[in-house]
Amino acid sequence: MYTWLQRCNHGFMPIRPRLHTDRLAELAVLVDVAEAGSLSAAAKKLRVPKSTVGRAIRRVEEELGVALVRRMTSGPALTEPGRVLAEIAAPHILALRDAPNALGRDASEAYGVLRIATLPDVGALLLAPLLPGFLAMHPRVRPEIALSLQQVDLVRDGFDIALRVSTRGSLPSSSLIAKPLGRMKLALYASPHYAARRPLPKRPHDLVEHDCLLFFPGETNQLSMTGPNATVKVTLRGRANANDLFFHREAIAAGIGIGAMPWFMARSEVCAGRAVRVLPDYEVALGMLYAMYPPTKPLPPKVAAFTTYLSAHVPRLLGD
């Protein structure tokens, strides 16, 4: 019934379980154990004896030939195969549980689990402030957000939508639908302590005399800045580099040097007095932010509602 993954010494290895279709109830119990954190907690949630939960899990284990739960009081409730199987089964179990509610619901109403994948900084500083408004408008939607620097496969990994930044001007060829949400721009910032030690640059080419925070080892570290009259390219120098904007934010505040941040990240730093704008007439184009989702027809109402909401509100947060 399900194809799932078992971790081995060389990564993930596909296996073919022998799980009959009448095991749906037992799979639902496994999902409850994963959500509750233990067999005892799941039994309490389901209002059944712990032995009933244990028997349901054992029937699945016997058919698959693998251990799904740990028979010890400490540590995670599930083994690695149990965790993977529960993650794959959970969206389907939740959808089936919600199915009866759909009978009295408008077909266009957004509902269900909405699985979202995005970068940590975009998720924490751009998506999180927008969620309360979206949830108020769509109370039946339950977002699940996965934050990672690694790009996920939406179809294979079971995600409904991803927020991705393209820095190359266009996206690679893909079957996914890509809806542009807004252009992400960076500006340069320094801490007040750094500005007190060294006069801040007045022209882009003055940056060569400053310590700068760099992105990605091995790159040329050439910065293209757009100003009032032209685009200027400057080669930066610095002793620290990192590929994470959260690190840049903290390093700038610590006074290591001049670094770039998007406005949605820098706003709170400027208001708190931890950062000041450098070369305020210039900005750096980082790329376009897209909402990407599989070409499902018809488009699920929860995905349509979320992309519409993002299109209406993201440009405001991206703006300076």
CSV table of C-alpha atoms in Angstrom, one decimal:
chain,number,residue,atom,x,y,z
A,1,MET,CA,0.0,0.0,0.0
A,2,TYR,CA,2.8,2.4,0.9
A,3,THR,CA,6.3,2.9,-0.5
A,4,TRP,CA,8.6,4.3,2.2
A,5,LEU,CA,12.3,4.6,3.1
A,6,GLN,CA,14.5,2.9,5.6
A,7,ARG,CA,17.8,4.6,6.6
A,8,CYS,CA,20.9,2.4,6.0
A,9,ASN,CA,24.6,3.0,6.3
A,10,HIS,CA,24.8,4.6,2.8
A,11,GLY,CA,21.8,6.9,3.1
A,12,PHE,CA,18.2,6.1,2.3
A,13,MET,CA,17.3,2.8,0.7
A,14,PRO,CA,13.9,2.0,-0.8
A,15,ILE,CA,12.2,-1.2,0.5
A,16,ARG,CA,8.9,-2.8,-0.5
A,17,PRO,CA,6.7,-3.5,2.5
A,18,ARG,CA,4.0,-6.1,2.6
A,19,LEU,CA,1.3,-4.0,4.1
A,20,HIS,CA,-2.3,-4.9,3.4
A,21,THR,CA,-4.9,-2.3,2.7
A,22,ASP,CA,-6.9,-3.3,5.8
A,23,ARG,CA,-4.1,-1.9,8.0
A,24,LEU,CA,-5.4,1.7,7.8
A,25,ALA,CA,-6.6,1.8,11.4
A,26,GLU,CA,-3.2,0.5,12.6
A,27,LEU,CA,-1.4,3.2,10.6
A,28,ALA,CA,-3.7,5.8,12.2
A,29,VAL,CA,-2.6,4.5,15.6
A,30,LEU,CA,1.1,4.9,14.5
A,31,VAL,CA,0.4,8.5,13.5
A,32,ASP,CA,-1.2,9.1,16.9
A,33,VAL,CA,1.9,7.7,18.7
A,34,ALA,CA,4.1,10.0,16.6
A,35,GLU,CA,2.0,13.0,17.5
A,36,ALA,CA,1.6,12.2,21.1
A,37,GLY,CA,5.2,11.2,21.8
A,38,SER,CA,4.6,7.8,23.5
A,39,LEU,CA,2.3,4.8,23.5
A,40,SER,CA,0.9,5.9,26.8
A,41,ALA,CA,0.1,9.4,25.6
A,42,ALA,CA,-1.5,8.0,22.4
A,43,ALA,CA,-3.6,5.6,24.4
A,44,LYS,CA,-4.8,8.5,26.7
A,45,LYS,CA,-5.6,10.6,23.6
A,46,LEU,CA,-7.6,7.7,22.0
A,47,ARG,CA,-9.2,6.7,25.3
A,48,VAL,CA,-8.1,3.1,25.0
A,49,PRO,CA,-5.8,0.8,27.0
A,50,LYS,CA,-2.1,1.0,26.3
A,51,SER,CA,-2.2,-2.6,25.3
A,52,THR,CA,-4.7,-1.9,22.5
A,53,VAL,CA,-2.2,0.6,21.0
A,54,GLY,CA,0.6,-1.8,21.4
A,55,ARG,CA,-1.3,-4.6,19.6
A,56,ALA,CA,-2.1,-2.3,16.7
A,57,ILE,CA,1.5,-1.4,16.2
A,58,ARG,CA,2.7,-5.0,16.5
A,59,ARG,CA,0.4,-6.1,13.7
A,60,VAL,CA,2.0,-3.6,11.4
A,61,GLU,CA,5.5,-4.5,12.6
A,62,GLU,CA,4.8,-8.2,11.9
A,63,GLU,CA,3.7,-7.6,8.4
A,64,LEU,CA,6.6,-5.3,7.6
A,65,GLY,CA,9.3,-7.2,9.5
A,66,VAL,CA,10.7,-4.1,11.1
A,67,ALA,CA,10.5,-2.5,14.6
A,68,LEU,CA,8.4,0.7,14.5
A,69,VAL,CA,8.4,1.7,18.2
A,70,ARG,CA,11.0,1.5,21.0
A,71,ARG,CA,10.2,-0.7,23.9
A,72,MET,CA,12.0,1.5,26.4
A,73,THR,CA,10.9,4.5,28.6
A,74,SER,CA,13.7,6.9,27.4
A,75,GLY,CA,14.3,8.3,24.0
A,76,PRO,CA,12.0,8.8,21.0
A,77,ALA,CA,8.8,6.7,20.9
A,78,LEU,CA,9.5,5.7,17.3
A,79,THR,CA,12.4,4.0,15.5
A,80,GLU,CA,13.7,5.6,12.3
A,81,PRO,CA,11.5,3.3,10.1
A,82,GLY,CA,8.5,4.1,12.4
A,83,ARG,CA,9.2,7.9,12.1
A,84,VAL,CA,9.5,7.8,8.3
A,85,LEU,CA,6.3,5.7,7.9
A,86,ALA,CA,4.4,7.9,10.3
A,87,GLU,CA,5.5,11.1,8.4
A,88,ILE,CA,4.4,9.6,5.1
A,89,ALA,CA,1.0,8.3,6.4
A,90,ALA,CA,0.1,11.4,8.5
A,91,PRO,CA,-1.2,13.7,5.7
A,92,HIS,CA,-3.4,10.9,4.4
A,93,ILE,CA,-4.7,10.0,7.8
A,94,LEU,CA,-5.5,13.6,8.6
A,95,ALA,CA,-7.2,14.1,5.3
A,96,LEU,CA,-9.4,11.0,5.8
A,97,ARG,CA,-10.3,12.2,9.3
A,98,ASP,CA,-11.3,15.5,7.9
A,99,ALA,CA,-13.3,14.0,5.1
A,100,PRO,CA,-16.7,13.9,6.9
A,101,ASN,CA,-16.5,17.6,7.5
A,102,ALA,CA,-16.2,18.3,3.8
A,103,LEU,CA,-19.8,17.1,3.2
A,104,GLY,CA,-21.2,20.3,4.6
A,105,ARG,CA,-18.4,22.5,3.3
A,106,ASP,CA,-18.3,24.8,0.3
A,107,ALA,CA,-16.1,23.1,-2.4
A,108,SER,CA,-14.0,26.3,-2.7
A,109,GLU,CA,-13.3,26.5,1.1
A,110,ALA,CA,-9.6,26.2,2.1
A,111,TYR,CA,-9.1,23.4,4.6
A,112,GLY,CA,-6.6,20.7,5.7
A,113,VAL,CA,-2.9,20.5,6.3
A,114,LEU,CA,-0.8,22.9,4.2
A,115,ARG,CA,2.8,21.7,4.0
A,116,ILE,CA,5.2,24.5,3.3
A,117,ALA,CA,9.0,24.4,2.6
A,118,THR,CA,11.2,27.4,2.7
A,119,LEU,CA,14.5,28.9,3.9
A,120,PRO,CA,15.0,29.5,7.6
A,121,ASP,CA,15.3,33.3,7.3
A,122,VAL,CA,12.3,33.6,4.9
A,123,GLY,CA,10.2,31.4,7.1
A,124,ALA,CA,11.1,33.0,10.4
A,125,LEU,CA,11.1,36.7,9.3
A,126,LEU,CA,8.8,36.9,6.3
A,127,LEU,CA,6.3,34.0,6.6
A,128,ALA,CA,5.8,33.9,10.3
A,129,PRO,CA,4.5,37.5,10.6
A,130,LEU,CA,2.0,36.8,7.8
A,131,LEU,CA,0.5,33.6,9.2
A,132,PRO,CA,-1.8,35.1,11.8
A,133,GLY,CA,-3.7,37.0,9.2
A,134,PHE,CA,-3.9,34.0,6.9
A,135,LEU,CA,-5.1,31.7,9.7
A,136,ALA,CA,-7.8,34.3,10.8
A,137,MET,CA,-9.1,34.3,7.2
A,138,HIS,CA,-8.9,30.5,6.8
A,139,PRO,CA,-9.4,28.8,10.2
A,140,ARG,CA,-9.7,25.3,8.8
A,141,VAL,CA,-6.1,25.3,7.3
A,142,ARG,CA,-3.3,23.8,9.4
A,143,PRO,CA,0.1,24.9,8.2
A,144,GLU,CA,3.2,22.7,8.7
A,145,ILE,CA,6.4,24.6,7.8
A,146,ALA,CA,9.7,22.9,7.1
A,147,LEU,CA,12.7,25.3,7.3
A,148,SER,CA,15.9,24.1,5.6
A,149,LEU,CA,18.7,25.3,3.4
A,150,GLN,CA,18.3,22.1,1.3
A,151,GLN,CA,15.8,22.3,-1.5
A,152,VAL,CA,13.1,19.7,-1.2
A,153,ASP,CA,11.3,17.7,-4.0
A,154,LEU,CA,7.7,18.9,-3.5
A,155,VAL,CA,6.0,15.9,-5.1
A,156,ARG,CA,8.3,13.2,-3.7
A,157,ASP,CA,8.4,14.7,-0.2
A,158,GLY,CA,4.7,15.5,0.0
A,159,PHE,CA,4.8,19.3,0.2
A,160,ASP,CA,2.0,21.6,-1.1
A,161,ILE,CA,4.1,24.7,-1.7
A,162,ALA,CA,7.6,26.1,-1.4
A,163,LEU,CA,8.9,29.6,-1.1
A,164,ARG,CA,12.1,29.9,-3.1
A,165,VAL,CA,14.5,32.7,-4.1
A,166,SER,CA,16.1,32.7,-7.5
A,167,THR,CA,19.3,34.7,-7.8
A,168,ARG,CA,19.9,33.9,-11.5
A,169,GLY,CA,17.2,35.9,-13.1
A,170,SER,CA,15.1,32.9,-14.0
A,171,LEU,CA,14.2,29.5,-12.5
A,172,PRO,CA,15.6,26.2,-13.7
A,173,SER,CA,13.3,24.2,-16.0
A,174,SER,CA,10.6,22.5,-13.9
A,175,SER,CA,7.1,21.1,-14.1
A,176,LEU,CA,6.2,23.2,-11.0
A,177,ILE,CA,4.1,26.3,-11.2
A,178,ALA,CA,6.1,29.4,-10.2
A,179,LYS,CA,4.2,32.5,-9.0
A,180,PRO,CA,6.5,35.6,-8.5
A,181,LEU,CA,5.8,37.3,-5.2
A,182,GLY,CA,8.3,40.1,-5.2
A,183,ARG,CA,11.9,41.1,-5.8
A,184,MET,CA,14.2,40.6,-2.8
A,185,LYS,CA,16.7,43.4,-2.4
A,186,LEU,CA,19.6,43.7,0.0
A,187,ALA,CA,21.1,46.9,1.6
A,188,LEU,CA,24.3,47.3,3.5
A,189,TYR,CA,24.4,47.8,7.2
A,190,ALA,CA,27.0,48.2,10.0
A,191,SER,CA,26.7,48.3,13.8
A,192,PRO,CA,26.9,51.7,15.6
A,193,HIS,CA,30.1,50.3,17.3
A,194,TYR,CA,31.7,49.7,13.9
A,195,ALA,CA,30.6,53.2,12.7
A,196,ALA,CA,32.2,54.7,15.8
A,197,ARG,CA,35.5,53.1,15.0
A,198,ARG,CA,35.7,53.9,11.3
A,199,PRO,CA,34.0,56.5,9.2
A,200,LEU,CA,31.4,54.8,7.0
A,201,PRO,CA,31.8,54.8,3.2
A,202,LYS,CA,30.3,57.7,1.3
A,203,ARG,CA,30.7,56.1,-2.1
A,204,PRO,CA,30.5,52.4,-3.2
A,205,HIS,CA,34.2,52.2,-4.1
A,206,ASP,CA,35.1,53.3,-0.5
A,207,LEU,CA,34.0,49.7,0.5
A,208,VAL,CA,37.4,48.4,-0.5
A,209,GLU,CA,38.9,50.1,2.5
A,210,HIS,CA,36.4,48.3,4.9
A,211,ASP,CA,36.0,44.9,6.5
A,212,CYS,CA,33.0,43.3,4.9
A,213,LEU,CA,31.0,40.1,5.6
A,214,LEU,CA,31.2,37.9,2.6
A,215,PHE,CA,28.9,35.2,1.1
A,216,PHE,CA,30.1,31.7,0.1
A,217,PRO,CA,33.8,30.7,0.2
A,218,GLY,CA,35.5,30.7,-3.2
A,219,GLU,CA,33.3,33.3,-4.8
A,220,THR,CA,34.8,36.5,-6.4
A,221,ASN,CA,32.9,38.6,-3.8
A,222,GLN,CA,32.1,41.2,-6.4
A,223,LEU,CA,29.1,43.2,-5.4
A,224,SER,CA,26.8,44.9,-7.9
A,225,MET,CA,25.0,47.9,-6.4
A,226,THR,CA,22.3,50.0,-8.0
A,227,GLY,CA,22.3,53.7,-7.2
A,228,PRO,CA,20.5,56.8,-8.3
A,229,ASN,CA,22.3,57.1,-11.6
A,230,ALA,CA,24.0,53.8,-12.4
A,231,THR,CA,25.0,50.3,-11.4
A,232,VAL,CA,28.4,50.0,-9.8
A,233,LYS,CA,30.5,46.8,-9.2
A,234,VAL,CA,32.8,46.7,-6.2
A,235,THR,CA,35.1,43.9,-5.1
A,236,LEU,CA,34.8,43.4,-1.4
A,237,ARG,CA,37.3,42.1,1.1
A,238,GLY,CA,36.8,40.7,4.5
A,239,ARG,CA,38.0,38.0,7.0
A,240,ALA,CA,34.6,36.3,7.6
A,241,ASN,CA,32.1,34.8,5.3
A,242,ALA,CA,29.0,32.7,5.7
A,243,ASN,CA,26.1,31.5,3.6
A,244,ASP,CA,23.4,32.2,6.2
A,245,LEU,CA,21.7,35.6,6.7
A,246,PHE,CA,21.0,34.9,10.4
A,247,PHE,CA,24.8,34.7,10.9
A,248,HIS,CA,25.2,38.0,8.9
A,249,ARG,CA,22.6,39.7,11.1
A,250,GLU,CA,24.4,38.8,14.3
A,251,ALA,CA,27.9,39.4,12.9
A,252,ILE,CA,26.9,42.9,11.8
A,253,ALA,CA,25.5,43.6,15.2
A,254,ALA,CA,28.7,42.3,16.8
A,255,GLY,CA,30.7,44.9,14.8
A,256,ILE,CA,32.7,42.5,12.6
A,257,GLY,CA,32.1,44.6,9.5
A,258,ILE,CA,29.7,45.9,6.9
A,259,GLY,CA,27.2,43.3,5.6
A,260,ALA,CA,24.1,42.9,3.5
A,261,MET,CA,20.6,42.1,4.8
A,262,PRO,CA,17.1,42.2,3.3
A,263,TRP,CA,14.9,44.9,4.7
A,264,PHE,CA,12.5,42.4,6.3
A,265,MET,CA,15.5,41.2,8.4
A,266,ALA,CA,17.1,44.6,9.0
A,267,ARG,CA,14.0,46.4,10.1
A,268,SER,CA,14.0,45.2,13.7
A,269,GLU,CA,17.8,45.6,13.9
A,270,VAL,CA,17.6,49.3,12.8
A,271,CYS,CA,14.7,50.0,15.2
A,272,ALA,CA,16.6,48.4,18.1
A,273,GLY,CA,19.7,50.5,17.4
A,274,ARG,CA,21.8,47.4,16.5
A,275,ALA,CA,22.4,48.4,12.9
A,276,VAL,CA,22.7,51.5,10.7
A,277,ARG,CA,22.2,51.8,7.0
A,278,VAL,CA,25.4,52.1,4.9
A,279,LEU,CA,25.2,53.9,1.5
A,280,PRO,CA,21.4,54.4,1.8
A,281,ASP,CA,21.1,55.4,-1.9
A,282,TYR,CA,22.3,52.0,-3.0
A,283,GLU,CA,20.8,48.5,-2.9
A,284,VAL,CA,21.7,45.1,-4.1
A,285,ALA,CA,19.3,42.9,-6.0
A,286,LEU,CA,19.2,39.4,-4.5
A,287,GLY,CA,16.6,37.8,-6.7
A,288,MET,CA,12.9,37.0,-7.1
A,289,LEU,CA,10.9,35.3,-4.4
A,290,TYR,CA,8.6,32.7,-5.9
A,291,ALA,CA,5.7,30.5,-4.5
A,292,MET,CA,6.1,27.2,-6.2
A,293,TYR,CA,3.6,24.3,-6.3
A,294,PRO,CA,2.8,21.2,-8.3
A,295,PRO,CA,0.5,21.7,-11.4
A,296,THR,CA,-2.5,20.0,-9.8
A,297,LYS,CA,-5.9,20.5,-11.5
A,298,PRO,CA,-8.0,21.7,-9.9
A,299,LEU,CA,-5.7,23.6,-7.6
A,300,PRO,CA,-6.5,22.7,-4.0
A,301,PRO,CA,-8.3,25.6,-2.3
A,302,LYS,CA,-5.8,25.8,0.5
A,303,VAL,CA,-2.9,26.3,-2.0
A,304,ALA,CA,-4.9,28.8,-4.0
A,305,ALA,CA,-5.9,30.8,-0.9
A,306,PHE,CA,-2.3,30.8,0.4
A,307,THR,CA,-0.7,32.0,-2.8
A,308,THR,CA,-3.4,34.7,-3.2
A,309,TYR,CA,-2.7,35.9,0.4
A,310,LEU,CA,1.1,35.9,-0.2
A,311,SER,CA,0.7,37.9,-3.4
A,312,ALA,CA,-1.3,40.6,-1.5
A,313,HIS,CA,1.0,40.9,1.5
A,314,VAL,CA,4.6,39.8,0.7
A,315,PRO,CA,5.5,42.9,-1.4
A,316,ARG,CA,4.8,45.1,1.6
A,317,LEU,CA,7.3,43.2,3.8
A,318,LEU,CA,9.9,43.1,1.0
A,319,GLY,CA,9.7,46.9,0.5
A,320,ASP,CA,12.0,49.3,2.2
